[in-house]
Amino acid sequence: MNSFIDFISFKDPNVIYVVLGMVFINSSSVLIGTFAYLRKRSLIGDAVAHSLLPGLCLGYILAGEKDITYLFLGAFVTGWLSTYLVDYIVNKTKVKQDAAIGIVLSGFFFFFVVLLTYIQKNAAGNQGGLDHFLFGQAAAINKQEVMLFAIVCIAILLSIMIFYRWLISVSFNMDFAASMGLPVKAIEFLITSLTVLAIATGIQALGVILTAALVITPAAAARFWTHNLRWMLVLAVSISVISGIGGAYVSYIKSGMPTGPWVVLFLSLITLMSFSFSTRKGILASYLKARKNKAKILHENILKAIYQHHEQLEAEGELDYSLMSSEILKIRLFDTTELLKGLRNLKRKGFIREDNKMFSLTAEGKKESRRIVRLHRLWEQYLLKRTTIDTDHVHAGAEVIEHILSPEIERELEIELGIEGIPKEDY
Amino acid sequence: MNDFWIILTASLVAINSALLGSFLVLRKMSMIGDAISHAVLPGIVVAYYFSEDKASIFLLLGATLTGVLTSLIIDFLSKKAKIQGDASIGITYTLLFAVGMIMISGWMQGNVDIDLDCVLYGDIALVNMDKVIVDGNLYVGPRAFYIEFLGFAIIGFCLWIGFKGFKLLSFNEDYARSLGIATGRWHYFLMGLVSLTTVVSFEVVGAVLVVGFLIIPAATAQLMTDKLKPMLLYACGFGILAVIIGYFTAVYFDVSITGSMVSVSTLIFLAITVLKRRKRQTKALLKSSTDLRG
């Protein structure tokens, strides 16, 4: 607990730099990543990250030392070149986007490996820690770097705020944007440049391989909670910053633990929780919904079968007979355990009552079973009268739709067909 | 003799990767190959932790299973959680790679024998350090060569018996399914082979190099032909060509051998792209000029 208090009170000045660095780096990458996610181009970030490396080396060779301007310029050029190359390969050859990304990514990366060995063998002195970019060094962020990250982050934020409308239209529908007369090429240039900038900061902290997580994962997690782009941006940035600080904390309390991988681990954990528990599109939510639907369909089918049983005995006016579960099975083939479960549930809901293994409908149940049979037959009539479907095909369609017809549609069908009560014919 | 063994071993890596890579490229799954090659890291670490030997059968099994697990997670994310395809690839491999890195720094603090650089980039120049010596003095080649050869035998055999299945899977998955072929099983079989290639190669050339050899020669071959068998041959050919040119370039400039091989491979791809375009343009030009005359 003490270490936690030390951490949040920034007792160690290094902690401030690391945390601030994480905030700026993660925000930059996420802002870009969200747009990349919407454009279904998440892995471009991976290619850019790998291609920055030879640029750094070239900058180093040109400057002869680790001059940050040269490094940045070199990285900017190769990073930019990589997205151009991916687009060129996809547009001009039959090679698909995934392979194009793979080619550019590994091509640039191994060009970097060649350059790195060249520098190691030919340049005087140290190679300026160029290989730190491979795995990142989040724990070693210093004051100057934090300033640089802050400038990049603010630049990205401002560009997004200024060009927000343009970015949205290009992200969601490129053709639409072009037809509106927007300067699509210029916007793409802007997006590419911002991407290169954001990833250039990202690889300093997380390294080449894990930077992709900063770009992709928060956007994917945020997508589960909202459809609104503004909220998605805010949420993704929060998720990423929290994970960043979490990673910094772990490496602070346990020396030797790398920051980057822990950041990625936290990010993935939040994503896992998002897709499990999101009320909107989460796996749990959709599973529960599917289960509820299945139960509803089962219940309605049982009630319908009971009605049909009465109809066979010409007693559909009263629906007063009691019947055994085996008699329901004669009308309609249910899975036996499913049927018993359904009957139990219906009893609990007050639609049927049980008396010595004999089931009969309550007043509520009679109403409900009439409703569902009526919907079924109204739809059959509708298909017969308004479409060209044959009599032996209308049942299947009605069997599906009866469970989801709303009272409004029921009323419309009534007016359309001029039918009241329950039609006699069953197909 | 050193040169010979290095080129031979690297050529086997290139052939193994090119054969499987062609199927990945045709199925538009190149990046899954990339993901697997990164994601086997935790598998390698775990297997190495328990067996303390880089060449054990545990290592092979552990890492191959991790590769299959990777493709299972990717499928789960994209099909069940409905995350975009490429995003689910990115999420999966960064997570597994991060887990691997944490394992290395957590467990292996005192044990620097397995380090990230080695796993990722390998060092083919050191291939000859680990020799297979029969009868005390008869040198029959580096161990890595035999590991690669074993890999080649397994992959060759699997492709030979399953050629039809893989072919159908690559060109028309829906049709294959309608014929009653269990496409899912073939898919994971292919993924298992891809991770096997990565694992047998990681020590020789590093896991990441495999990606270059998986995708680039196969994509180059795709530019040359529309038929599967010639494509496989072309892919192997381009792979071996890159290995040979890359090796001598690297020796001449005294730079990383593996790096040089993939760089050369990329240059071959770009050269073929440009040549093919030029050829098409000339053809179009010729056609239009004869049209004019006619």
XYZ file of C-alpha atoms in Angstrom:
721
model
C 0.000 0.000 0.000
C 2.886 2.293 0.780
C 4.273 1.896 -2.686
C 0.870 2.809 -4.089
C 0.833 6.047 -2.116
C 4.409 6.730 -3.195
C 3.339 6.139 -6.779
C 0.314 8.404 -6.836
C 2.036 11.157 -4.902
C 4.913 11.132 -7.443
C 7.562 10.845 -4.748
C 9.983 9.702 -7.402
C 10.258 12.414 -10.102
C 10.812 9.724 -12.734
C 7.291 8.477 -12.090
C 5.921 11.852 -13.184
C 7.719 11.650 -16.507
C 6.699 8.076 -17.152
C 3.059 8.719 -16.278
C 2.884 11.939 -18.280
C 4.663 10.230 -21.160
C 2.136 7.395 -21.068
C -0.758 9.872 -21.034
C 0.500 11.744 -24.108
C 1.717 8.724 -26.058
C -1.400 6.666 -25.465
C -3.736 9.537 -26.251
C -1.968 10.234 -29.550
C -2.037 6.619 -30.700
C -5.626 6.048 -29.644
C -6.959 9.161 -31.371
C -5.393 7.964 -34.605
C -6.251 4.326 -33.977
C -9.961 5.019 -33.591
C -10.117 6.505 -37.070
C -7.986 3.659 -38.438
C -10.375 1.158 -36.826
C -13.379 2.827 -38.422
C -11.601 2.727 -41.790
C -10.888 -1.001 -41.240
C -7.182 -0.314 -41.612
C -5.968 -1.225 -38.136
C -2.935 -3.204 -39.241
C -1.563 -0.309 -41.303
C -0.355 0.982 -37.943
C 1.721 -2.172 -37.575
C 3.340 -1.654 -40.971
C 4.056 1.995 -40.182
C 5.632 1.085 -36.852
C 8.024 -1.360 -38.492
C 8.882 0.995 -41.316
C 9.839 3.862 -39.026
C 12.928 1.945 -37.958
C 15.021 2.146 -41.144
C 14.129 5.848 -41.265
C 15.585 6.299 -37.802
C 18.758 4.541 -38.933
C 19.011 6.623 -42.112
C 18.546 9.769 -40.061
C 21.280 8.578 -37.761
C 23.644 7.813 -40.630
C 22.979 11.201 -42.251
C 23.395 13.176 -39.048
C 26.258 11.049 -37.789
C 24.804 11.203 -34.284
C 21.521 10.786 -32.443
C 20.051 14.091 -33.508
C 16.325 14.049 -32.772
C 15.363 16.208 -35.798
C 17.185 13.971 -38.264
C 15.829 10.823 -36.624
C 12.309 12.174 -36.747
C 12.612 13.344 -40.339
C 14.017 9.999 -41.468
C 11.265 8.121 -39.653
C 8.642 10.409 -41.108
C 9.838 9.763 -44.665
C 9.967 5.953 -44.426
C 6.758 5.786 -42.392
C 5.023 7.777 -45.051
C 6.586 5.713 -47.821
C 5.253 2.513 -46.245
C 1.588 3.540 -46.406
C 2.128 4.761 -49.942
C 3.692 1.414 -50.897
C 0.856 -0.604 -49.350
C -1.676 1.416 -51.336
C 0.412 1.138 -54.497
C 0.703 -2.656 -54.242
C -3.004 -3.083 -53.507
C -4.111 -0.792 -56.325
C -1.687 -1.827 -59.047
C -1.215 -5.584 -58.571
C -3.402 -8.516 -57.692
C -1.714 -8.834 -54.303
C -4.280 -8.281 -51.565
C -4.037 -5.800 -48.710
C -3.014 -8.308 -46.031
C -0.098 -9.594 -48.081
C 0.860 -6.049 -49.079
C 1.030 -5.038 -45.416
C 3.068 -8.134 -44.636
C 5.534 -7.451 -47.452
C 6.034 -3.792 -46.571
C 6.279 -4.583 -42.872
C 8.906 -7.279 -43.133
C 10.733 -5.595 -46.009
C 11.246 -2.366 -44.083
C 11.987 -4.182 -40.875
C 14.791 -6.247 -42.337
C 16.165 -3.235 -44.173
C 16.416 -1.819 -40.652
C 18.260 -4.904 -39.415
C 20.739 -4.505 -42.277
C 21.248 -0.803 -41.534
C 21.628 -1.488 -37.826
C 24.424 -3.989 -38.362
C 26.003 -1.534 -40.817
C 25.937 1.217 -38.192
C 27.237 -1.084 -35.486
C 30.189 -2.047 -37.617
C 30.980 1.247 -39.324
C 29.886 4.176 -37.182
C 32.271 5.344 -34.511
C 31.172 4.902 -30.948
C 27.729 3.814 -29.834
C 24.771 3.428 -32.112
C 22.806 5.738 -29.877
C 20.520 3.102 -28.419
C 18.745 2.654 -31.736
C 17.820 -0.895 -30.821
C 15.808 0.435 -27.895
C 13.111 1.174 -30.398
C 12.619 -2.565 -30.838
C 11.139 -3.184 -27.429
C 10.685 0.353 -26.176
C 11.865 1.907 -22.970
C 8.875 3.366 -21.220
C 10.669 3.476 -17.884
C 13.425 5.681 -19.265
C 11.289 8.573 -20.518
C 12.931 11.901 -19.645
C 11.797 15.496 -19.487
C 12.674 16.474 -23.064
C 10.861 13.477 -24.443
C 7.748 14.244 -22.414
C 7.756 17.743 -23.920
C 8.032 16.282 -27.413
C 5.227 13.770 -26.769
C 3.044 16.573 -25.407
C 3.588 18.676 -28.523
C 2.747 15.736 -30.804
C -0.341 14.891 -28.770
C -1.612 18.466 -28.831
C -0.923 18.740 -32.564
C -2.959 15.578 -33.219
C -5.770 16.706 -30.943
C -5.958 20.115 -32.620
C -5.927 18.622 -36.127
C -8.738 16.265 -35.211
C -10.788 19.070 -33.679
C -10.283 21.362 -36.660
C -10.852 18.748 -39.373
C -13.364 16.633 -37.429
C -16.133 16.794 -40.052
C -13.770 15.924 -42.883
C -12.216 13.066 -40.990
C -15.634 11.597 -40.205
C -16.788 11.656 -43.796
C -13.561 10.118 -45.079
C -13.615 7.437 -42.363
C -17.185 6.345 -42.873
C -17.644 6.762 -46.589
C -14.783 7.713 -48.838
C -16.891 7.826 -52.007
C -19.419 10.064 -50.347
C -16.649 12.418 -49.229
C -15.248 12.542 -52.750
C -18.669 13.209 -54.248
C -19.162 16.077 -51.807
C -16.077 17.692 -53.337
C -13.949 17.273 -50.234
C -10.188 17.213 -50.831
C -9.966 13.470 -50.126
C -6.300 13.196 -51.118
C -5.326 16.022 -48.783
C -7.306 14.482 -45.926
C -5.638 11.121 -46.513
C -2.271 12.875 -46.468
C -3.219 14.462 -43.153
C -4.330 11.125 -41.681
C -1.147 9.395 -42.824
C 1.053 12.144 -41.425
C -0.723 12.103 -38.079
C -0.473 8.305 -37.972
C 3.271 8.425 -38.554
C 3.669 11.075 -35.849
C 1.608 9.142 -33.309
C 3.369 5.848 -33.929
C 6.784 7.509 -33.885
C 6.071 8.496 -30.283
C 4.460 5.140 -29.499
C 7.464 3.012 -30.421
C 9.677 4.875 -27.957
C 7.581 3.595 -25.106
C 6.259 0.238 -26.238
C 8.551 -0.784 -29.043
C 7.733 -1.752 -32.594
C 5.693 -4.855 -31.991
C 3.511 -3.782 -29.117
C 2.702 -0.315 -30.485
C 0.064 -1.947 -32.652
C -1.824 -2.707 -29.433
C -1.981 0.992 -28.541
C -3.464 1.763 -31.930
C -5.910 -1.125 -32.232
C -7.014 -2.443 -28.857
C -8.556 0.623 -27.139
C -10.614 1.470 -30.217
C -11.930 -2.090 -30.420
C -12.823 -2.040 -26.723
C -14.554 1.329 -26.890
C -16.588 0.216 -29.897
C -18.508 -2.189 -27.665
C -19.918 0.580 -25.537
C -20.980 3.300 -27.921
C -21.968 4.165 -31.467
C -21.163 7.836 -31.008
C -17.738 8.733 -32.381
C -17.057 11.480 -29.828
C -17.833 9.159 -26.937
C -15.833 6.415 -28.575
C -12.790 8.713 -28.765
C -13.171 9.813 -25.138
C -13.698 6.252 -23.935
C -10.810 4.809 -25.940
C -8.426 7.483 -24.657
C -9.526 6.837 -21.058
C -9.085 3.071 -21.420
C -5.642 3.545 -22.901
C -4.455 6.103 -20.341
C -5.663 3.966 -17.432
C -3.815 0.953 -18.857
C -0.721 3.082 -19.408
C -0.662 4.224 -15.803
C -1.383 0.672 -14.671
C 1.615 -0.586 -16.613
C 3.809 2.161 -15.183
C 2.655 1.208 -11.681
C 3.481 -2.486 -12.087
C 6.975 -1.743 -13.334
C 7.382 0.738 -10.491
C 6.550 -1.706 -7.693
C 8.361 -4.645 -9.241
C 11.752 -3.752 -10.593
C 12.762 -5.589 -13.724
C 9.194 -5.752 -14.961
C 8.897 -4.057 -18.359
C 6.237 -1.358 -18.641
C 5.115 -1.929 -22.232
C 3.924 -5.541 -21.978
C 1.967 -4.739 -18.830
C 0.260 -1.848 -20.584
C -0.763 -4.255 -23.335
C -1.940 -6.790 -20.779
C -4.161 -4.208 -19.060
C -5.505 -3.060 -22.417
C -6.393 -6.610 -23.413
C -8.031 -7.237 -20.055
C -10.275 -4.199 -20.471
C -11.138 -5.334 -23.983
C -11.969 -8.799 -22.700
C -14.298 -7.325 -20.104
C -15.818 -5.025 -22.715
C -16.804 -7.764 -25.077
C -17.946 -10.039 -22.297
C -20.062 -7.628 -20.318
C -20.988 -4.808 -22.651
C -24.732 -4.262 -22.427
C -24.822 -3.345 -26.081
C -22.967 -5.956 -28.086
C -21.308 -8.021 -25.386
C -21.198 -11.783 -25.569
C -22.990 -12.197 -22.247
C -25.755 -9.768 -23.239
C -26.333 -11.414 -26.602
C -26.241 -14.873 -25.027
C -28.896 -13.894 -22.501
C -30.976 -12.296 -25.217
C -30.743 -15.409 -27.378
C -31.752 -17.586 -24.420
C -34.716 -15.378 -23.655
C -35.826 -15.516 -27.275
C -35.505 -19.278 -27.378
C -37.615 -19.621 -24.236
C -40.239 -17.259 -25.643
C -40.489 -19.250 -28.867
C -40.798 -22.513 -26.919
C -43.558 -21.130 -24.704
C -45.509 -19.771 -27.618
C -45.209 -23.028 -29.516
C -46.522 -25.002 -26.523
C -49.503 -22.683 -26.142
C -50.183 -22.997 -29.849
C -50.053 -26.790 -29.655
C -52.575 -26.781 -26.803
C -54.897 -24.636 -28.889
C -54.577 -26.980 -31.841
C -55.385 -29.900 -29.548
C -58.659 -28.226 -28.659
C -59.330 -27.497 -32.264
C -59.084 -31.186 -33.116
C -61.734 -31.832 -30.476
C -63.715 -28.855 -31.796
C -63.542 -27.130 -28.449
C -61.518 -24.068 -29.361
C -64.303 -21.822 -28.104
C -63.718 -22.693 -24.467
C -60.202 -24.200 -24.408
C -61.174 -25.983 -21.217
C -59.762 -29.494 -21.676
C -56.829 -30.707 -19.645
C -54.236 -32.767 -21.425
C -51.087 -34.716 -20.672
C -47.697 -33.712 -21.956
C -47.696 -36.765 -24.238
C -50.793 -35.399 -25.941
C -48.952 -32.157 -26.690
C -46.199 -34.216 -28.256
C -48.756 -35.754 -30.588
C -49.631 -32.325 -31.944
C -46.120 -31.033 -32.283
C -42.785 -32.715 -31.857
C -40.901 -31.108 -28.978
C -37.728 -32.241 -27.317
C -39.161 -33.904 -24.189
C -36.912 -32.208 -21.646
C -37.447 -28.874 -23.392
C -41.198 -29.388 -23.286
C -41.221 -30.206 -19.577
C -39.046 -27.174 -18.879
C -41.364 -24.998 -20.956
C -44.452 -26.322 -19.161
C -42.819 -25.623 -15.787
C -42.034 -22.072 -16.823
C -45.512 -21.507 -18.207
C -46.981 -22.726 -14.940
C -44.758 -20.316 -13.040
C -45.895 -17.474 -15.253
C -49.525 -18.373 -14.642
C -50.428 -19.375 -18.189
C -51.274 -22.996 -17.359
C -52.110 -24.979 -14.287
C -51.186 -28.538 -13.505
C -53.452 -31.038 -11.851
C -52.167 -34.557 -11.424
C -49.953 -34.449 -14.556
C -52.803 -32.949 -16.527
C -52.299 -29.469 -17.919
C -54.987 -26.928 -18.636
C -54.958 -23.283 -19.648
C -55.696 -20.444 -17.256
C -57.663 -17.409 -18.435
C -54.379 -15.659 -19.122
C -53.089 -18.668 -21.042
C -56.210 -18.880 -23.183
C -55.753 -15.265 -24.205
C -52.100 -15.779 -25.020
C -52.619 -18.978 -27.009
C -55.407 -17.360 -29.041
C -53.121 -14.408 -29.739
C -50.295 -16.529 -31.075
C -52.500 -18.770 -33.224
C -54.192 -15.711 -34.601
C -50.867 -14.107 -35.532
C -49.786 -17.297 -37.242
C -52.908 -17.549 -39.338
C -53.171 -13.856 -40.107
C -49.697 -14.052 -41.580
C -50.569 -17.160 -43.579
C -53.593 -15.354 -44.986
C -51.474 -12.339 -45.771
C -48.900 -14.414 -47.647
C -51.666 -16.174 -49.583
C -53.534 -13.054 -50.583
C -50.794 -10.547 -51.128
C -47.921 -12.675 -52.463
C -47.618 -15.505 -54.945
C -46.525 -18.083 -52.367
C -48.303 -21.457 -52.590
C -50.503 -22.836 -49.835
C -48.006 -25.493 -48.858
C -45.268 -22.906 -48.295
C -46.981 -20.291 -46.173
C -46.770 -22.246 -42.929
C -42.975 -22.069 -42.668
C -42.858 -18.294 -42.996
C -45.614 -17.821 -40.468
C -43.922 -20.206 -38.053
C -40.963 -17.846 -37.851
C -42.649 -14.479 -37.921
C -45.427 -15.182 -35.401
C -43.034 -14.704 -32.504
C -41.993 -11.210 -33.463
C -45.139 -9.581 -34.896
C -45.993 -6.482 -32.880
C -49.552 -5.437 -31.982
C -49.210 -2.546 -34.462
C -48.505 -4.930 -37.336
C -51.302 -7.188 -36.127
C -53.719 -4.282 -36.400
C -52.442 -3.395 -39.857
C -52.848 -6.993 -41.026
C -56.395 -6.948 -39.663
C -57.271 -3.843 -41.639
C -55.467 -5.043 -44.758
C -57.159 -8.440 -44.804
C -60.480 -7.504 -43.173
C -60.308 -10.517 -40.841
C -61.580 -10.586 -37.296
C -61.195 -13.428 -34.848
C -59.061 -16.469 -35.599
C -59.129 -17.808 -39.164
C -60.116 -21.463 -39.321
C -57.774 -22.591 -42.023
C -54.438 -23.967 -40.949
C -51.831 -24.735 -43.562
C 31.922 -25.226 -46.411
C 30.470 -22.759 -43.896
C 28.795 -20.797 -46.664
C 27.370 -23.958 -48.090
C 25.677 -25.065 -44.880
C 24.294 -21.609 -44.139
C 22.789 -21.299 -47.610
C 21.433 -24.828 -47.476
C 19.811 -24.333 -44.080
C 18.360 -20.956 -45.017
C 17.065 -22.402 -48.291
C 15.176 -25.055 -46.354
C 13.630 -22.316 -44.197
C 12.687 -20.483 -47.384
C 11.130 -23.591 -48.951
C 9.135 -24.515 -45.849
C 7.837 -20.983 -45.502
C 7.146 -20.496 -49.201
C 5.046 -23.671 -49.434
C 2.812 -22.699 -46.522
C 2.946 -18.985 -47.294
C 1.413 -19.571 -50.720
C -1.707 -20.975 -49.067
C -1.816 -18.106 -46.586
C -1.498 -15.506 -49.331
C -4.190 -17.202 -51.432
C -6.516 -17.337 -48.443
C -5.862 -13.636 -47.668
C -4.515 -14.637 -44.275
C -0.939 -13.379 -44.522
C -1.252 -11.364 -41.364
C -2.353 -14.433 -39.426
C 1.056 -15.874 -40.310
C 2.611 -12.693 -38.960
C 0.523 -12.965 -35.809
C 1.431 -16.610 -35.235
C 5.137 -15.930 -35.632
C 4.971 -13.336 -32.849
C 2.519 -15.180 -30.694
C 4.512 -18.413 -30.345
C 6.785 -16.520 -27.936
C 4.935 -17.516 -24.730
C 4.784 -21.107 -25.970
C 8.529 -21.111 -26.545
C 9.174 -19.609 -23.120
C 6.919 -22.060 -21.281
C 8.309 -25.067 -23.098
C 11.848 -23.849 -22.562
C 11.166 -23.243 -18.877
C 10.146 -26.845 -18.357
C 12.595 -28.588 -20.626
C 15.653 -26.296 -20.455
C 16.606 -27.359 -23.928
C 16.006 -25.456 -27.109
C 15.689 -28.555 -29.262
C 13.296 -30.650 -27.241
C 10.082 -32.129 -28.494
C 8.235 -30.178 -25.761
C 9.363 -26.970 -27.341
C 8.085 -28.037 -30.710
C 4.748 -29.157 -29.297
C 4.278 -26.249 -26.907
C 4.947 -23.597 -29.478
C 2.933 -25.310 -32.197
C -0.040 -25.489 -29.849
C 0.362 -21.795 -29.041
C 0.191 -21.086 -32.745
C -3.058 -23.009 -33.097
C -4.375 -21.282 -29.979
C -3.561 -17.942 -31.611
C -5.699 -18.681 -34.613
C -8.476 -19.966 -32.335
C -8.449 -16.685 -30.381
C -8.430 -14.654 -33.591
C -11.426 -16.615 -34.907
C -13.222 -16.220 -31.597
C -12.679 -12.457 -31.542
C -13.772 -11.926 -35.112
C -16.686 -14.369 -35.192
C -18.105 -14.370 -31.670
C -17.119 -10.943 -30.390
C -17.607 -9.390 -33.853
C -14.382 -7.389 -33.766
C -13.050 -6.490 -37.222
C -10.799 -9.151 -38.718
C -7.530 -7.270 -38.790
C -8.150 -5.662 -35.411
C -8.654 -9.079 -33.837
C -5.340 -10.209 -35.326
C -3.610 -7.160 -33.848
C -5.186 -7.587 -30.422
C -4.311 -11.284 -30.230
C -0.671 -11.220 -31.168
C 0.211 -8.126 -29.155
C -1.381 -9.737 -26.095
C 0.429 -13.054 -26.504
C 3.713 -11.337 -27.290
C 3.333 -9.161 -24.192
C 2.649 -12.259 -22.095
C 5.817 -13.816 -23.507
C 7.871 -10.729 -22.693
C 6.532 -10.633 -19.138
C 7.336 -14.331 -18.708
C 10.892 -13.759 -19.871
C 11.509 -10.858 -17.517
C 9.634 -12.534 -14.677
C 10.944 -16.091 -14.789
C 14.134 -15.863 -16.672
C 15.829 -13.078 -14.759
C 18.853 -15.122 -13.868
C 18.669 -17.193 -16.996
C 19.703 -15.106 -19.966
C 20.081 -18.060 -22.259
C 16.783 -17.318 -23.934
C 16.668 -13.672 -24.872
C 14.277 -11.723 -27.019
C 16.807 -10.755 -29.655
C 17.630 -14.383 -30.260
C 14.029 -15.522 -30.466
C 13.085 -12.745 -32.849
C 16.106 -12.324 -35.066
C 18.112 -15.463 -34.608
C 21.594 -15.579 -35.979
C 22.199 -17.706 -38.975
C 25.903 -16.927 -38.942
C 26.111 -19.050 -35.811
C 24.469 -22.055 -37.434
C 27.774 -23.864 -37.617
C 28.455 -23.567 -33.898
C 26.150 -26.447 -33.147
C 27.485 -29.355 -35.137
C 26.314 -32.872 -35.609
C 29.356 -35.091 -35.388
C 29.129 -38.780 -36.049
C 31.707 -41.274 -34.720
C 33.656 -38.576 -32.945
C 35.088 -36.876 -35.997
C 32.872 -37.161 -39.067
C 31.131 -33.810 -39.478
C 27.810 -34.152 -41.242
C 26.420 -30.650 -40.987
C 24.954 -28.264 -38.426
C 22.114 -29.389 -36.179
C 19.853 -26.585 -37.403
C 19.992 -28.091 -40.868
C 18.603 -31.374 -39.606
C 15.871 -29.646 -37.614
C 14.862 -27.731 -40.712
C 15.030 -30.895 -42.749
C 12.707 -32.628 -40.293
C 10.345 -29.671 -40.624
C 10.563 -29.927 -44.388
C 9.784 -33.637 -44.294
C 6.719 -33.106 -42.094
C 5.404 -30.183 -44.150
C 6.134 -31.909 -47.434
C 4.335 -35.043 -46.311
C 1.301 -33.139 -44.988
C 1.020 -31.105 -48.183
C 1.416 -34.201 -50.296
C -1.375 -36.132 -48.625
C -3.603 -33.088 -48.079
C -2.969 -31.245 -51.327
C -6.555 -31.485 -52.556
C -7.940 -30.309 -49.226
C -5.629 -27.321 -49.027
C -6.289 -26.451 -52.651
C -10.060 -26.437 -52.183
C -9.697 -24.494 -48.965
C -7.650 -21.809 -50.721
C -9.753 -21.291 -53.790
C -13.325 -21.921 -52.760
C -14.046 -22.549 -49.126
C -17.816 -22.514 -49.574
C -17.621 -25.109 -52.309
C -15.388 -27.274 -50.127
C -17.908 -27.043 -47.316
C -20.743 -27.975 -49.649
C -18.783 -31.091 -50.619
C -18.839 -32.056 -46.951
C -15.186 -31.294 -46.255
C -14.529 -30.193 -42.685
C -12.937 -26.871 -43.653
C -12.421 -25.879 -40.023
C -10.205 -28.892 -39.425
C -8.132 -28.139 -42.527
C -7.828 -24.520 -41.458
C -6.400 -25.394 -38.048
C -4.201 -28.060 -39.613
C -2.688 -25.361 -41.850
C -2.286 -23.026 -38.872
C -0.563 -25.804 -36.954
C 1.880 -26.283 -39.821
C 2.546 -22.538 -39.974
C 3.404 -22.446 -36.298
C 5.566 -25.549 -36.699
C 7.544 -23.748 -39.409
C 7.940 -20.722 -37.188
C 9.115 -22.842 -34.301
C 11.649 -24.945 -36.170
C 13.019 -21.779 -37.740
C 13.072 -19.388 -34.808
C 16.407 -20.587 -33.589
C 17.999 -20.456 -37.000
C 16.676 -17.254 -38.449
C 14.420 -15.820 -35.754
C 10.658 -15.884 -35.622
C 10.151 -12.594 -37.438
C 12.228 -13.573 -40.443
C 9.808 -16.400 -41.098
C 7.133 -13.789 -41.787
C 9.232 -12.301 -44.542
C 9.784 -15.724 -46.058
C 6.133 -16.736 -45.610
C 4.622 -13.784 -47.403
C 7.058 -12.134 -49.802
C 8.110 -15.039 -52.100
C 4.523 -16.319 -52.188
C 3.172 -12.900 -53.153
C 5.877 -12.584 -55.833
C 4.888 -15.994 -57.183
C 1.265 -14.897 -57.241
C 2.243 -12.167 -59.676
C 3.808 -14.723 -62.012
C 1.083 -17.343 -62.387
C -2.551 -18.207 -61.792
C -2.005 -21.913 -61.148
C -1.330 -23.405 -57.742
C 1.462 -25.877 -58.482
C 3.574 -23.431 -60.532
C 2.917 -20.856 -57.832
C 4.375 -23.156 -55.182
C 7.420 -23.782 -57.371
C 7.896 -20.091 -58.140
C 7.571 -19.258 -54.442
C 10.283 -21.772 -53.508
C 12.449 -20.471 -56.358
C 12.149 -16.836 -55.309
C 12.814 -17.814 -51.705
C 16.024 -19.664 -52.599
C 17.118 -16.875 -54.957
C 16.692 -14.335 -52.148
C 18.676 -16.584 -49.804
C 21.627 -16.915 -52.187
C 21.800 -13.283 -53.342
C 21.092 -12.077 -49.809
C 23.860 -14.176 -48.345
C 26.584 -12.948 -50.673
C 25.400 -9.326 -50.431
C 25.543 -9.583 -46.667
C 29.035 -11.040 -46.741
C 30.187 -8.362 -49.178
C 28.835 -5.426 -47.132
C 29.437 -7.179 -43.817
C 25.851 -6.713 -42.566
C 23.169 -8.964 -41.050
C 22.636 -12.067 -43.184
C 18.974 -12.639 -42.362
C 18.196 -8.950 -42.791
C 19.866 -8.930 -46.158
C 17.964 -12.019 -47.316
C 14.539 -10.503 -46.632
C 15.604 -7.142 -48.060
C 16.649 -8.861 -51.275
C 13.364 -10.762 -51.294
C 11.464 -7.464 -51.044
C 13.539 -5.970 -53.848
C 12.743 -8.982 -56.043
C 9.057 -8.445 -55.344
C 9.248 -4.758 -56.230
C 11.276 -5.483 -59.376
C 8.752 -8.071 -60.581
C 5.884 -5.684 -59.822
C 7.446 -2.949 -61.905
C 8.437 -5.339 -64.729
C 4.946 -6.817 -64.892
C 3.436 -3.365 -65.090
C 5.864 -2.274 -67.777
C 5.078 -5.410 -69.774
C 1.352 -4.824 -69.493
C 1.758 -1.216 -70.543
C 3.856 -2.175 -73.566
C 1.288 -4.771 -74.530
C -1.512 -2.223 -74.267
C 0.534 0.248 -76.282
C 1.260 -2.302 -79.013
C -2.383 -3.275 -79.117
C -3.565 0.312 -79.471
C -1.027 1.020 -82.218
C -2.098 -2.041 -84.250
C -5.697 -1.048 -83.643
C -4.934 2.349 -85.091
C -3.226 0.866 -88.127
C -5.966 -1.703 -88.609
